[in-house]
C-alpha positions as MATLAB code, in Angstrom:
seq = 'MRWTTNWKNKDPYLVAVYVILRLLVVLIIVNQARNGNYENVFYGLIALILFTLPSYFEHRFIIDIPDTLEAIILIFIFAAEILGEIGAYYQKVPFWDTMLHTVTGFLSGAIGFSLVSLLNRETDSFNLSPFYLAFVSLCFSMFIGVMWEFIEFLFDWFLSTDMQKDTIINTINTVLLDESKTNTVVHLRNITEVSVNGMDLGVGGYIDIGLIDTMKDLAVTLLGSVSFSVFGYFYERSYPNGKLVSNLIPKVRKEEEEK';
ca = [
       0.010    0.050    0.005;
       1.424    3.355   -0.966;
       1.650    6.343    1.476;
      -0.937    8.547   -0.037;
      -3.572   11.112    1.390;
      -7.194   10.523    0.174;
      -7.912   14.075   -0.269;
     -11.623   13.286   -1.689;
     -12.284   12.277    1.948;
     -10.983   15.514    3.216;
     -13.042   18.589    4.288;
     -12.418   21.396    1.617;
     -11.348   23.662    4.503;
      -8.736   21.391    5.843;
      -7.327   21.007    2.154;
      -7.279   24.901    2.008;
      -5.449   25.259    5.421;
      -2.840   22.609    4.296;
      -2.249   24.178    0.659;
      -2.073   27.736    1.990;
       0.311   26.930    4.739;
       2.580   24.936    2.559;
       2.680   27.643    0.306;
       3.278   30.067    2.809;
       6.343   28.019    4.095;
       7.774   27.431    0.700;
       7.791   31.119    0.063;
       9.503   31.853    3.490;
      12.062   29.387    2.655;
      12.860   30.869   -0.477;
      12.923   34.401    0.997;
      15.115   33.177    3.851;
      17.734   31.369    1.606;
      17.987   34.687   -0.601;
      18.840   36.451    2.551;
      21.347   33.821    3.741;
      19.137   32.813    7.015;
      19.932   29.258    6.351;
      19.073   28.445   10.039;
      15.232   29.632    9.364;
      15.573   27.654    6.045;
      16.188   24.652    8.025;
      13.039   25.510   10.451;
      11.013   25.864    7.340;
      12.070   22.654    6.058;
      11.296   21.047    9.468;
       7.762   22.409    9.239;
       7.185   21.002    5.918;
       8.231   17.356    7.105;
       6.090   17.841   10.018;
       3.183   18.905    7.959;
       3.173   15.175    6.412;
       2.931   13.597    9.837;
      -0.922   13.405   10.325;
      -1.133   11.520    6.689;
       2.025    9.323    7.680;
       0.177    8.382   10.892;
      -3.005    7.636    9.322;
      -1.526    5.186    6.763;
       1.118    3.712    9.102;
      -1.399    2.735   11.896;
      -4.651    2.836    9.758;
      -6.423    5.440   11.498;
      -8.606    8.300   10.734;
      -7.439   11.623   12.405;
     -10.514   14.111   12.407;
     -10.228   16.946   10.106;
     -10.696   19.385   13.119;
      -7.745   17.798   14.828;
      -5.672   17.792   11.815;
      -6.170   21.467   11.028;
      -5.319   22.195   14.630;
      -2.247   20.379   14.303;
      -1.015   22.033   11.038;
      -1.750   25.550   12.487;
       0.067   24.700   15.478;
       3.317   23.669   13.635;
       3.131   26.657   11.599;
       2.513   28.844   14.677;
       5.744   27.137   16.700;
       8.210   26.571   13.814;
       7.467   29.574   11.586;
       5.860   32.174   13.290;
       7.535   31.295   16.682;
      11.134   30.700   15.454;
      11.581   32.556   12.255;
       9.058   35.244   12.953;
      10.432   35.542   16.490;
       6.877   35.656   17.956;
       8.314   33.994   21.041;
      10.056   37.534   21.748;
       7.586   39.618   20.072;
       4.292   38.444   21.358;
       3.593   38.044   25.143;
       2.395   34.500   26.397;
       3.069   33.055   22.614;
       5.109   30.175   24.274;
       2.682   29.945   27.023;
      -0.165   29.534   24.509;
       1.289   26.885   22.621;
       2.463   24.823   25.382;
      -1.329   25.087   26.606;
      -2.610   23.784   23.262;
       0.152   21.047   23.382;
      -1.126   19.542   26.535;
      -4.888   19.549   25.237;
      -3.706   17.991   21.964;
      -1.388   15.333   23.327;
      -4.227   14.753   26.201;
      -6.386   14.076   23.042;
      -3.970   11.492   21.453;
      -3.444    9.808   24.859;
      -7.043    9.447   25.172;
      -7.826    8.180   21.926;
      -5.098    5.318   22.264;
      -6.758    3.816   25.209;
     -10.108    4.349   24.055;
      -9.391    2.630   21.015;
      -7.739   -0.130   22.830;
     -10.757   -0.386   25.308;
     -13.366   -0.389   22.411;
     -11.477   -2.950   19.951;
     -10.640   -5.716   22.463;
     -12.973   -7.607   24.646;
     -10.589   -8.206   27.450;
     -10.677   -4.360   28.414;
     -13.447   -2.507   30.247;
     -11.754    0.538   31.432;
     -14.138    3.228   33.332;
     -14.381    6.640   32.026;
     -12.214    8.122   34.904;
      -9.389    5.868   34.214;
      -9.264    6.753   30.636;
      -9.225   10.466   31.510;
      -6.566    9.819   33.886;
      -4.371    8.096   31.422;
      -4.890   10.937   29.225;
      -3.573   13.250   31.754;
      -0.799   11.228   32.300;
       0.379   10.521   28.892;
      -0.036   14.463   28.139;
       2.099   15.337   31.044;
       4.710   12.803   29.960;
       4.823   14.409   26.620;
       5.335   17.770   28.522;
       8.286   16.379   30.578;
       9.729   15.026   27.706;
       9.892   18.068   25.661;
      11.342   19.923   28.579;
      14.219   17.414   28.788;
      14.593   18.156   24.701;
      15.002   21.899   25.301;
      17.573   21.037   28.165;
      19.437   18.999   26.162;
      19.563   21.388   22.953;
      20.407   24.239   25.413;
      23.234   22.349   27.186;
      24.775   20.660   24.161;
      24.154   22.966   21.265;
      24.143   26.472   22.906;
      20.783   27.212   22.218;
      18.143   29.198   24.198;
      15.003   27.045   24.060;
      14.447   27.526   27.836;
      13.972   31.039   27.780;
      15.451   33.171   30.576;
      13.449   35.339   33.238;
      14.551   38.354   35.114;
      13.801   38.133   38.690;
      14.433   40.706   41.665;
      14.495   38.177   44.605;
      16.873   35.146   45.342;
      16.333   32.712   48.294;
      19.291   30.502   48.440;
      21.403   28.074   50.961;
      24.237   28.295   48.711;
      25.552   31.571   49.733;
      25.190   30.613   53.656;
      28.578   31.195   54.760;
      27.624   29.184   58.106;
      27.082   25.992   56.037;
      23.792   25.422   58.266;
      21.425   25.085   55.369;
      20.045   28.535   56.477;
      18.187   30.612   53.549;
      19.932   33.611   52.403;
      17.362   36.121   51.125;
      18.406   38.668   48.606;
      15.896   41.143   47.923;
      15.428   44.128   45.126;
      17.990   43.042   42.659;
      18.340   45.830   40.421;
      21.719   45.180   38.484;
      24.079   42.011   37.972;
      27.508   42.276   36.743;
      29.264   39.296   34.989;
      33.174   39.501   34.277;
      32.872   43.150   35.420;
      30.283   44.087   32.945;
      26.722   45.231   33.931;
      24.097   43.268   32.173;
      21.800   46.280   32.447;
      18.537   43.887   32.489;
      17.191   45.441   35.911;
      17.763   42.265   37.835;
      19.036   38.759   38.083;
      18.698   36.234   35.180;
      16.928   32.967   35.882;
      18.366   30.651   33.185;
      15.401   28.478   32.461;
      13.910   27.213   35.748;
      10.879   29.586   35.956;
      10.135   29.141   32.108;
      10.292   25.248   32.386;
       7.852   25.121   35.537;
       5.634   27.670   33.812;
       5.589   25.494   30.675;
       4.771   22.410   32.722;
       1.884   24.201   34.689;
       0.237   25.323   31.354;
       0.826   21.924   29.762;
      -1.184   20.504   33.026;
      -3.900   23.074   32.568;
      -4.383   21.837   28.839;
      -4.373   18.246   29.826;
      -6.830   18.441   32.556;
      -8.919   20.394   30.589;
      -9.217   17.806   27.779;
      -9.450   14.920   30.402;
     -12.399   16.362   31.652;
     -13.914   16.773   28.206;
     -12.974   13.030   27.693;
     -14.305   11.799   30.869;
     -17.809   13.042   30.024;
     -17.501   12.168   26.440;
     -16.738    8.659   27.577;
     -19.921    8.422   30.001;
     -21.971    9.635   27.254;
     -20.469    7.540   24.258;
     -21.175    7.886   21.411;
     -22.590   11.223   22.027;
     -20.129   14.335   22.423;
     -19.464   15.988   19.138;
     -16.840   18.189   20.236;
     -14.368   15.523   21.551;
     -15.237   12.963   18.747;
     -13.796   15.662   16.571;
     -10.568   15.724   18.349;
      -9.632   11.933   18.991;
      -8.312    9.585   16.079;
     -10.436    6.581   15.296;
      -9.863    3.223   13.613;
     -10.391    3.515    9.995;
     -13.132    0.935    8.497;
     -11.952   -1.509    6.094;
     -14.033   -0.442    3.241;
     -12.305    3.043    3.595;
      -9.005    1.282    2.757;
     -10.123    0.132   -0.800;
];
C-alpha cells in the first residue's frame, strides 16, 4: 500500500489550510535562503516535514485523524516553527510560548485518550472506566510535556541554544550563599543590577536561566491536559454522543475506506 493522502474524503477547509500553509512555508524558505538565513531555512524544512506526519500516521496505523484535529495540528506547527522561530513571536508576542504549551497539553491529552479508548473498544479483554481513561490521558499528556522540557534542556546544554527562555527576577532565596553552612536560607531582595566579568548586564535584575520558564510550561501543559481529560471523561460517559471530543480523537479506519 502506498503512502498517499485521500483528499477526496477530506474537508475542503482542511485542504485549503494545508495548501495555504505549505505555500507560505515554501515562500518563506525561498526568502530566507535569498537572505542567507540558513538556520531559518532549516526551520522551514522541518515545518514541511511535520506537515506530512498526520497523513503518515493515518497510513501507518490505519487510523482516521478527524479533520478538525488535523487542521489544529497544522496551524500549531506553523505557529511554533514559522511564526515562533522565524517570525520571533516568542520574543515579540507576550505569552506566545505559554499559549503553545497549553495547546500542546490539550492535543497530547486527546492523543493519549484516543490510544486507550481505541484499545478499550477494540478488545473484549478491557473494560476501562471513563475516569481511568481520563487519568491515562492526563498522564500521557504530562509525559509528553516533561519529555519536551528534557529536549529543550539538552539542546541548550549541548548545542548552545536558548529554548528554555530566561526570566528576570529581583529576589533570590538560596542556601548556596550561607557562609555558616547550616542550610540557612539567605534572602536577597530588590536586585536591580547584576554584573558578569565586570560588565553590568543592564537588565534590571538577576537572570534565571530557564527554571521558571520550564515550570511555567509544565503548569500550562497540565492546564491543557486537565481540560481535555474533563471533556474526555464526560464524552466516555455519554458515548457515542459528544461531538466536540469526537472531532478531536483519532479513530480506527473502516476496512471499506482502505479500498
